Every structure is written in structure tokens, then in C-alpha cells.
Short mmCIF file of C-alpha atoms in Angstrom, two decimals:
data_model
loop_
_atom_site.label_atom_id
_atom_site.label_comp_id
_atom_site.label_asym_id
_atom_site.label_seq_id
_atom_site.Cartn_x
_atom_site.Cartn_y
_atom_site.Cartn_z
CA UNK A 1 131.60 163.32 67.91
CA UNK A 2 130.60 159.57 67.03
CA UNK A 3 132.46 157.31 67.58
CA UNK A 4 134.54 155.46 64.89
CA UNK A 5 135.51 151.93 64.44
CA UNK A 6 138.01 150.76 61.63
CA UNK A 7 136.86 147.41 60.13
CA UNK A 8 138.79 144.75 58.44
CA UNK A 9 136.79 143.46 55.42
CA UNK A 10 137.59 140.95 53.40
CA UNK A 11 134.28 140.57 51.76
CA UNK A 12 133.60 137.23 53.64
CA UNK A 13 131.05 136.76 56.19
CA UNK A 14 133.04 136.71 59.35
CA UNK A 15 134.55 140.30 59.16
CA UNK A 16 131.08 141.54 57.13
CA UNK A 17 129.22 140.27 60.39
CA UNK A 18 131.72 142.21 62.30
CA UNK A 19 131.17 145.35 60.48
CA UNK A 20 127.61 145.23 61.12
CA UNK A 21 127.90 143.88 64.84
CA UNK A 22 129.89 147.31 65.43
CA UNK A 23 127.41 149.45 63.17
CA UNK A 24 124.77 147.90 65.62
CA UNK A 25 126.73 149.02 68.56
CA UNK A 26 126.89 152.44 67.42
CA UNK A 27 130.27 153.25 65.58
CA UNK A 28 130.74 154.88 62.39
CA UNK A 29 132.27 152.31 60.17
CA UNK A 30 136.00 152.97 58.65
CA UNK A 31 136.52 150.44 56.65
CA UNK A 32 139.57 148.20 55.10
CA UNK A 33 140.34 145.86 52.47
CA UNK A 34 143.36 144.37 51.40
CA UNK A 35 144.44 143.00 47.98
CA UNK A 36 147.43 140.73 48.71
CA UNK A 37 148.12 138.53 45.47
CA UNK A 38 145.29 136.43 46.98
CA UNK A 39 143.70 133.56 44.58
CA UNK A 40 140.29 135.17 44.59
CA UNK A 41 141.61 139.04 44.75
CA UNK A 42 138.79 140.72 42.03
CA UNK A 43 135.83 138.20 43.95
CA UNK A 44 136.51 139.33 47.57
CA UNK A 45 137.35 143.13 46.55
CA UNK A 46 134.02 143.00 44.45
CA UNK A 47 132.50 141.69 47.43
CA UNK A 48 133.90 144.18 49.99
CA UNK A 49 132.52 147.20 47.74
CA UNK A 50 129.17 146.09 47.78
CA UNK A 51 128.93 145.42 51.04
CA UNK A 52 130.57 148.77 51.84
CA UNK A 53 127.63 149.74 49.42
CA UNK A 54 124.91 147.81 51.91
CA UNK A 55 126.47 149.39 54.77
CA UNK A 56 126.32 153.25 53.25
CA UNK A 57 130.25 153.32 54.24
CA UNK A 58 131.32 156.64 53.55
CA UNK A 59 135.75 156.45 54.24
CA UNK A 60 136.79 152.96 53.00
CA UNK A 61 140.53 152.23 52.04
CA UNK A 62 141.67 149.24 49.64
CA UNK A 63 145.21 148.50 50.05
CA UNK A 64 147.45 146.69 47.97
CA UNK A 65 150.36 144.33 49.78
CA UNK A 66 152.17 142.90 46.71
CA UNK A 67 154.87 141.87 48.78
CA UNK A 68 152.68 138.85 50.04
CA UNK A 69 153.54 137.22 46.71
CA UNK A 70 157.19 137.41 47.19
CA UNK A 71 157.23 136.01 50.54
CA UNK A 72 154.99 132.83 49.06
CA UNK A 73 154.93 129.83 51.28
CA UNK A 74 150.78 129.74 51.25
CA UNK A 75 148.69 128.00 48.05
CA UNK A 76 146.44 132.06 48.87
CA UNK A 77 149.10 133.38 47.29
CA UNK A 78 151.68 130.95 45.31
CA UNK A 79 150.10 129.86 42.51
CA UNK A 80 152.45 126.68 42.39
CA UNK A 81 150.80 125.27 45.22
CA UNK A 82 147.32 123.47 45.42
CA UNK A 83 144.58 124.66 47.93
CA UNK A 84 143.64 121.51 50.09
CA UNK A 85 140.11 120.36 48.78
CA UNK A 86 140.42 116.70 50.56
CA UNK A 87 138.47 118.05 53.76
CA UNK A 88 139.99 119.71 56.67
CA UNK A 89 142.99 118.29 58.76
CA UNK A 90 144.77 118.82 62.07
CA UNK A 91 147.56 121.55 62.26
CA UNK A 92 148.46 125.11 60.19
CA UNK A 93 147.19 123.96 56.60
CA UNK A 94 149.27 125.36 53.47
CA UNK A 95 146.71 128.07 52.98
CA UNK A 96 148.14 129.90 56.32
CA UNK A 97 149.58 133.83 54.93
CA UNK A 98 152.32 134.00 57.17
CA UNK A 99 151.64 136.34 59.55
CA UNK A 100 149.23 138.03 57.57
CA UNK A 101 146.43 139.27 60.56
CA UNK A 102 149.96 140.50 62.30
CA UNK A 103 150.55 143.24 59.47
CA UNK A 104 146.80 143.68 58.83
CA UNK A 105 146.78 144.94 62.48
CA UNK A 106 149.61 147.00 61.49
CA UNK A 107 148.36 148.74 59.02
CA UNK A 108 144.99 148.74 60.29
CA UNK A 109 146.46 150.62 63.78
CA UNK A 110 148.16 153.67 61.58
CA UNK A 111 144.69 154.05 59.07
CA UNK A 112 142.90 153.76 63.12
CA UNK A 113 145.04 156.81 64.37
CA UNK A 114 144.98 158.78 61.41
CA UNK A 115 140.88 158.69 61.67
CA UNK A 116 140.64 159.02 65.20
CA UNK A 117 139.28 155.29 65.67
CA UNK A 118 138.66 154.39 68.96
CA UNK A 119 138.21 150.44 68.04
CA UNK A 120 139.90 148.34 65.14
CA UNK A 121 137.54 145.30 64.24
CA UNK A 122 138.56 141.80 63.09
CA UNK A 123 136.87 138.65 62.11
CA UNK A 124 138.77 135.92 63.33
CA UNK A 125 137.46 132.83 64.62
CA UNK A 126 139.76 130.83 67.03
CA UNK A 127 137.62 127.55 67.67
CA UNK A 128 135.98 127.24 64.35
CA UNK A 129 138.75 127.64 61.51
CA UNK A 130 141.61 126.43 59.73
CA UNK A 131 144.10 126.30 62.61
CA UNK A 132 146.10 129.73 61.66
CA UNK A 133 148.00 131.00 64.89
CA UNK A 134 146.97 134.50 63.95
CA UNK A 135 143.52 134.00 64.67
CA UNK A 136 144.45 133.28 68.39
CA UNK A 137 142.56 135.58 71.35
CA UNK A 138 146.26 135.74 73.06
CA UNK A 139 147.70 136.95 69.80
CA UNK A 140 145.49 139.59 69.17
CA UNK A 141 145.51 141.09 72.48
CA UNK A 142 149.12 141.07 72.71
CA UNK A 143 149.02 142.73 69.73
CA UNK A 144 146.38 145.39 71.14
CA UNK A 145 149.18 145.96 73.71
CA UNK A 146 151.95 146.86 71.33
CA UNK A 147 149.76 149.09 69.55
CA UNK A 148 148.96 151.28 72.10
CA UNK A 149 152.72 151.29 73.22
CA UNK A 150 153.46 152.57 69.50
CA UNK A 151 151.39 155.31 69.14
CA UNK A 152 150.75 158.74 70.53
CA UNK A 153 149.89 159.04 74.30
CA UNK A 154 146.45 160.11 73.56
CA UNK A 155 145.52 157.12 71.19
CA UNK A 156 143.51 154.07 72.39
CA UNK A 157 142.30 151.99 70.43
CA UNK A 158 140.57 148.24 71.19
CA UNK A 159 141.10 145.40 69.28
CA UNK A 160 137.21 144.29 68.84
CA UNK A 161 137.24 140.71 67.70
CA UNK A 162 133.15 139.68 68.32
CA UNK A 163 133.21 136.38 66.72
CA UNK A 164 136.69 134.81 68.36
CA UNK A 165 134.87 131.83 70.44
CA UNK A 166 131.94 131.67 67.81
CA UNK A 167 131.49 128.70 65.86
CA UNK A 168 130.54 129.17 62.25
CA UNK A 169 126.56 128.30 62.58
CA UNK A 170 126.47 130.74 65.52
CA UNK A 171 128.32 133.60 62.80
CA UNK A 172 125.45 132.54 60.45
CA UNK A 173 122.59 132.66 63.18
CA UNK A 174 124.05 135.96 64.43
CA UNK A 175 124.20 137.31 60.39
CA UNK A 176 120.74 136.70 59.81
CA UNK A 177 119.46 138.08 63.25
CA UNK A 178 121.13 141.64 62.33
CA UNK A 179 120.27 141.11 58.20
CA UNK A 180 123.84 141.14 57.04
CA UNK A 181 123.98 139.87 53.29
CA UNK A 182 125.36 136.66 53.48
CA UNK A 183 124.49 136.67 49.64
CA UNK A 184 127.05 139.57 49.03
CA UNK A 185 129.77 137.68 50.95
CA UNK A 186 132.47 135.35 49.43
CA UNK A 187 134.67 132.25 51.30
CA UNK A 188 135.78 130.38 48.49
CA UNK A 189 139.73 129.81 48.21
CA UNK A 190 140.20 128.75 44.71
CA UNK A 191 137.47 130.18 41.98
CA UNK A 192 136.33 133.90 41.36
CA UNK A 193 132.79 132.94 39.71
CA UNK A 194 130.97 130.00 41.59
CA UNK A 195 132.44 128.74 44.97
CA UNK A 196 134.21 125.34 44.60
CA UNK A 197 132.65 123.83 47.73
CA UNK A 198 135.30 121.78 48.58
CA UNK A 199 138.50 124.00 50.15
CA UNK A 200 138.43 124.25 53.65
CA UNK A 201 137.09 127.69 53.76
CA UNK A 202 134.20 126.40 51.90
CA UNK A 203 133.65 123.24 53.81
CA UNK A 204 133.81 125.18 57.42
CA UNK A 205 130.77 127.66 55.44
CA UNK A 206 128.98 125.28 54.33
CA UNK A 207 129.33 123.51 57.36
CA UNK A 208 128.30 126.55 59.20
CA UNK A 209 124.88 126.67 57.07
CA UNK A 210 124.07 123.10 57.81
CA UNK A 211 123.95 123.09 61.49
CA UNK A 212 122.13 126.80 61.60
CA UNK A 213 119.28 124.65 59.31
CA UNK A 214 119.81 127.84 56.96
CA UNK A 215 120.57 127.47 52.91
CA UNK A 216 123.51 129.05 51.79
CA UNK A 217 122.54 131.86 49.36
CA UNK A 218 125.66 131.88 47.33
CA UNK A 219 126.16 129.63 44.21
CA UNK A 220 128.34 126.78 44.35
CA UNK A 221 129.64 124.73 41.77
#
């Protein structure tokens, strides 16, 4: 049997990369999207499909977390708040989902046992992004832990996170090297037609581009 991974997708190009880092290592890709009231829900799950698309996916699973809205407290998902645009600053910024990775993971485990995955890939990036404490190494294998202590004795699954100590012009160096389409991916916080260019997600991509010497082939406004 081949073996299977279950990928996280959001349609940007940290968990895209990851997809194809774990196509490259020889899994069969599972993958996941979630639509949680986010700002730029229709761009990223546009974006997911086609790169599901690129990577000839065939078991893919969108799921919708409406409950994300409800809890509020991030300007991803309450519309009353502003997403920062004045450049990046120290601490958890306003556009941290509480605990969001934490019930990804969750979910993500039971879709993992249900296939038979022996691996659950995530993109998170501990020393180049916005500060959220659910992108941490320590988190995520703690979390590994409790997964395997909550499922069936003959389920193991690894938490794959590739691109943890990565900074965001090695993630672009690394995407072109293994020909994911950056051009299919989406960052941007705010709009769902051109990127804005200035929210922090934007800024770190943009960034990311400028010290790999590559252009950015995604339209900006």
C-alpha cells in the first residue's frame, strides 16, 4: 500500500510547499481545507482547488468551521476589526484565530485515521511569521503526543511540519526548486481579487520574494 499523508491547505504557499515537499517524499496526498468565516474565504478555497488540481489530488475534504465567527476576537474573522497594514510589530497581532492550528490538528487527526494516514502535514513557520503561539515546534509536538494517546492502538501518525525553522525566502527558494505554483497560491489578509500588499501576511511574502531575488508572480494592488 502507499503511503498516505493528510495535508493542511490553505491555498497559501507555506502549506502548498508542504504538500508538494511530501508528494516528493513519496506519500499520496489527502488533502484539507478549511473555510472558517475567514476575510478571504472564496480566494484561498479557489486557490486550494486548483492547486489540488496541479497536484492531481484525488480525496480532498473542505470543511466548514462557522463557529470561528462566533468566537471572534481576530480582524480573520470579525469583520469589526481592522487587519494591521502599518508593518509588522512585536507580540500575537489581532489577526491571531485563537487556537485555530489546535482544532485544525483536531480535525485533521480524525480525517488522518479514517484514511489510514500515516503523517498529517502543516505549514507553519515558527521564526518567520506573525508571532501566533500555534505555530510553535513545542506546540505541535505536544500535540502529536495527544493524538496518538487519543486514537486506536494501531494508529500513528507524525506531525510533519517541513518548513518550522524556514524563513520565508528559503519557503520561496525551496517552492521553485520542486516547481510548486507560487502563482496559484494566495497570502493576502484583507482583499479576494488583487493582494493589498500591505498586511503582515503580505509584507512577510513579499519580503520573502525580495531576499530569494525572485518576482512575486501574483498581482498586487
Amino acid at each position: 500500500m502507499n503511503k498516505k499523508a493528510l495535508c493542511i491547505m490553505s491555498g497559501g504557499m507555506d502549506s502548498t510547499l508542504v504538500a508538494y515537499i511530501m508528494r516528493n517524499r513519496g506519500y499520496e496526498i489527502v488533502a484539507l481545507h478549511f473555510n472558517y468565516g475567514q476575510r478571504t474565504l472564496q480566494k484561498e478555497l479557489e486557490a486550494y482547488r486548483t492547486i489540488c488540481s496541479d497536484l492531481n489530488v484525488a480525496e480532498k475534504y473542505e470543511i466548514d468551521l462557522d463557529f470561528f465567527k462566533t468566537i471572534g476576537a481576530s480582524a480573520l474573522t470579525d469583520h469589526t476589526l481592522s487587519v494591521p497594514t502599518e508593518g509588522i510589530e512585536p507580540g500575537v497581532p489581532i489577526t491571531y484565530v485563537p487556537f485555530r492550528n489546535g482544532i485544525f490538528l483536531s480535525i485533521a487527526t480524525a480525517i488522518a485515521e479514517k484514511e489510514g494516514c500515516s503523517a498529517i502535514a502543516i505549514g507553519v513557520v515558527e521564526e518567520d511569521s506573525s508571532g501566533y503561539p500555534d505555530c510553535r515546534e513545542s506546540f505541535i509536538r505536544t500535540f502529536e503526543n495527544a493524538a496518538n494517546l487519543g486514537t486506536r492502538e494501531t494508529t500513528n501518525i507524525t506531525i510533519e511540519m517541513p518548513l518550522v525553522h524556514l524563513k520565508k525566502s528559503q519557503i520561496v527558494q525551496e517552492s521553485i526548486a520542486l516547481k510548486a505554483p507560487l502563482h496559484l497560491t494566495w497570502s493576502c489578509y484583507q482583499n479576494n481579487d488583487k493582494a493589498c500588499g500591505v498586511c503582515d501576511s503580505c509584507r512577510l511574502r513579499l519580503r520573502g520574494f525580495e531576499q530569494a531575488g525572485i518576482p512575486d508572480p501574483i498581482e498586487y494592488v
